[in-house]
Tab-separated table of C-alpha atoms in Angstrom:
chain	number	residue	atom	x	y	z
A	1	SER	CA	-22.511	65.871	-80.303
A	2	SER	CA	-24.588	65.402	-78.268
A	3	GLY	CA	-27.785	64.000	-80.628
A	4	GLU	CA	-25.036	61.784	-80.996
A	5	THR	CA	-24.250	60.367	-77.912
A	6	SER	CA	-27.675	60.400	-77.499
A	7	LEU	CA	-27.833	58.484	-80.180
A	8	GLN	CA	-24.895	55.720	-79.879
A	9	SER	CA	-26.703	55.708	-76.325
A	10	LYS	CA	-29.813	54.836	-78.079
A	11	PHE	CA	-27.557	52.015	-81.160
A	12	LYS	CA	-25.697	50.277	-77.425
A	13	GLU	CA	-29.963	49.991	-75.865
A	14	MET	CA	-30.804	48.690	-78.883
A	15	ASN	CA	-27.616	45.858	-79.251
A	16	GLU	CA	-27.938	44.990	-75.887
A	17	VAL	CA	-31.359	44.321	-75.967
A	18	THR	CA	-30.684	41.866	-78.835
A	19	LEU	CA	-27.868	40.333	-77.540
A	20	LYS	CA	-30.694	39.438	-74.900
A	21	ALA	CA	-32.865	37.917	-76.897
A	22	ILE	CA	-30.594	35.312	-79.055
A	23	GLY	CA	-29.146	34.670	-75.680
A	24	ALA	CA	-32.541	33.916	-74.745
A	25	MET	CA	-33.325	32.568	-77.765
A	26	LYS	CA	-30.084	29.447	-77.764
A	27	LEU	CA	-30.491	29.004	-74.613
A	28	GLN	CA	-34.000	28.250	-75.763
A	29	LYS	CA	-33.229	25.806	-78.146
A	30	MET	CA	-30.523	23.822	-75.687
A	31	GLU	CA	-33.371	23.213	-74.165
A	32	LYS	CA	-35.390	22.686	-76.552
A	33	ALA	CA	-31.988	20.561	-77.293
A	34	LYS	CA	-31.779	18.983	-74.204
A	35	GLU	CA	-36.186	18.085	-73.741
A	36	GLN	CA	-35.198	16.011	-77.539
A	37	LYS	CA	-32.700	14.346	-76.534
A	38	ASP	CA	-34.274	13.487	-73.065
A	39	LYS	CA	-37.220	12.662	-74.158
A	40	GLU	CA	-34.626	10.186	-76.515
A	41	TYR	CA	-33.564	8.907	-73.223
A	42	VAL	CA	-36.703	7.575	-72.208
A	43	SER	CA	-37.433	6.268	-75.312
A	44	LYS	CA	-33.974	4.299	-74.924
A	45	LEU	CA	-35.448	3.102	-71.375
A	46	GLU	CA	-38.693	2.007	-71.445
A	47	GLN	CA	-37.462	0.047	-74.380
A	48	GLU	CA	-34.764	-1.729	-72.802
A	49	ASN	CA	-37.212	-1.981	-70.299
A	50	LEU	CA	-39.500	-4.051	-72.766
A	51	ASN	CA	-36.396	-6.008	-73.966
A	52	LEU	CA	-35.783	-7.144	-70.097
A	53	LYS	CA	-39.851	-7.595	-69.925
A	54	THR	CA	-39.976	-10.120	-72.354
A	55	ASN	CA	-36.323	-12.225	-71.336
A	56	LEU	CA	-37.429	-12.120	-67.768
A	57	GLU	CA	-40.453	-13.706	-69.359
A	58	MET	CA	-38.407	-16.422	-71.425
A	59	ILE	CA	-36.383	-17.375	-68.143
A	60	SER	CA	-39.436	-17.551	-66.455
A	61	TYR	CA	-40.599	-20.691	-68.653
A	62	ASP	CA	-37.204	-21.622	-69.348
A	63	LEU	CA	-37.353	-21.590	-65.608
A	64	ALA	CA	-40.886	-23.290	-65.565
A	65	GLU	CA	-40.155	-26.038	-68.289
A	66	PHE	CA	-37.073	-26.894	-65.877
A	67	ASP	CA	-38.598	-27.933	-63.109
A	68	GLU	CA	-41.170	-30.288	-65.137
A	69	LEU	CA	-37.913	-32.062	-66.733
A	70	SER	CA	-36.063	-32.052	-62.770
A	71	LEU	CA	-39.634	-33.381	-61.912
A	72	GLU	CA	-39.465	-36.255	-64.657
A	73	ALA	CA	-35.878	-37.344	-64.267
A	74	GLN	CA	-36.408	-37.049	-60.064
A	75	MET	CA	-39.294	-40.015	-60.770
A	76	LEU	CA	-37.340	-41.323	-63.634
A	77	ARG	CA	-34.629	-42.052	-61.041
A	78	GLU	CA	-36.900	-43.633	-58.792
A	79	ALA	CA	-38.201	-45.650	-61.506
A	80	GLN	CA	-34.795	-46.952	-62.072
A	81	PHE	CA	-33.765	-48.086	-58.291
A	82	ARG	CA	-37.014	-48.711	-58.565
A	83	THR	CA	-36.267	-51.182	-61.010
A	84	GLU	CA	-32.517	-52.445	-59.818
A	85	LYS	CA	-34.303	-53.393	-56.571
A	86	ARG	CA	-36.691	-56.002	-58.299
A	87	LEU	CA	-33.601	-56.930	-60.317
A	88	GLN	CA	-31.649	-57.352	-57.417
A	89	ALA	CA	-34.230	-59.265	-55.851
A	90	ASP	CA	-35.126	-61.482	-58.505
A	91	ALA	CA	-31.068	-62.553	-58.769
A	92	GLU	CA	-31.617	-63.262	-55.068
A	93	GLU	CA	-33.747	-65.175	-55.183
A	94	ILE	CA	-32.718	-67.245	-58.790
A	95	GLU	CA	-29.521	-68.332	-56.501
A	96	ASN	CA	-32.110	-69.605	-54.020
A	97	LEU	CA	-33.809	-71.753	-55.878
A	98	ARG	CA	-30.939	-73.192	-57.746
A	99	ALA	CA	-29.060	-73.238	-54.299
A	100	GLU	CA	-32.995	-75.564	-53.359
A	101	LYS	CA	-32.526	-77.621	-56.417
A	102	ASN	CA	-28.209	-78.813	-56.019
A	103	ASN	CA	-29.719	-79.919	-52.136
A	104	LEU	CA	-32.878	-81.353	-53.273
A	105	GLU	CA	-30.765	-83.334	-56.499
A	106	ARG	CA	-28.240	-83.736	-53.904
A	107	ASP	CA	-30.429	-85.363	-51.435
A	108	MET	CA	-32.052	-87.600	-53.806
């Protein structure tokens, strides 16, 4: 009976060691899976970061282009304003000349 108890205790001890080893292996497997998930997440973040940098470069380029177009539009508005002022001055001069001509013809 005592040999049987000793055998049972050895079996129980081996069983505990086996369970601990299996537990450790499961834990290791879970850690590796988490590490892989983390690597995938980091890779995804790096890709997203690259996409955002690319978008930022495109926006910066578009903004520079917009600034250039805004400047050109401002210059065109100023040129149009000057042209309108010249046309207005020419129209006034024509009116004045017509009035002078009418006065001269009347005085003759």
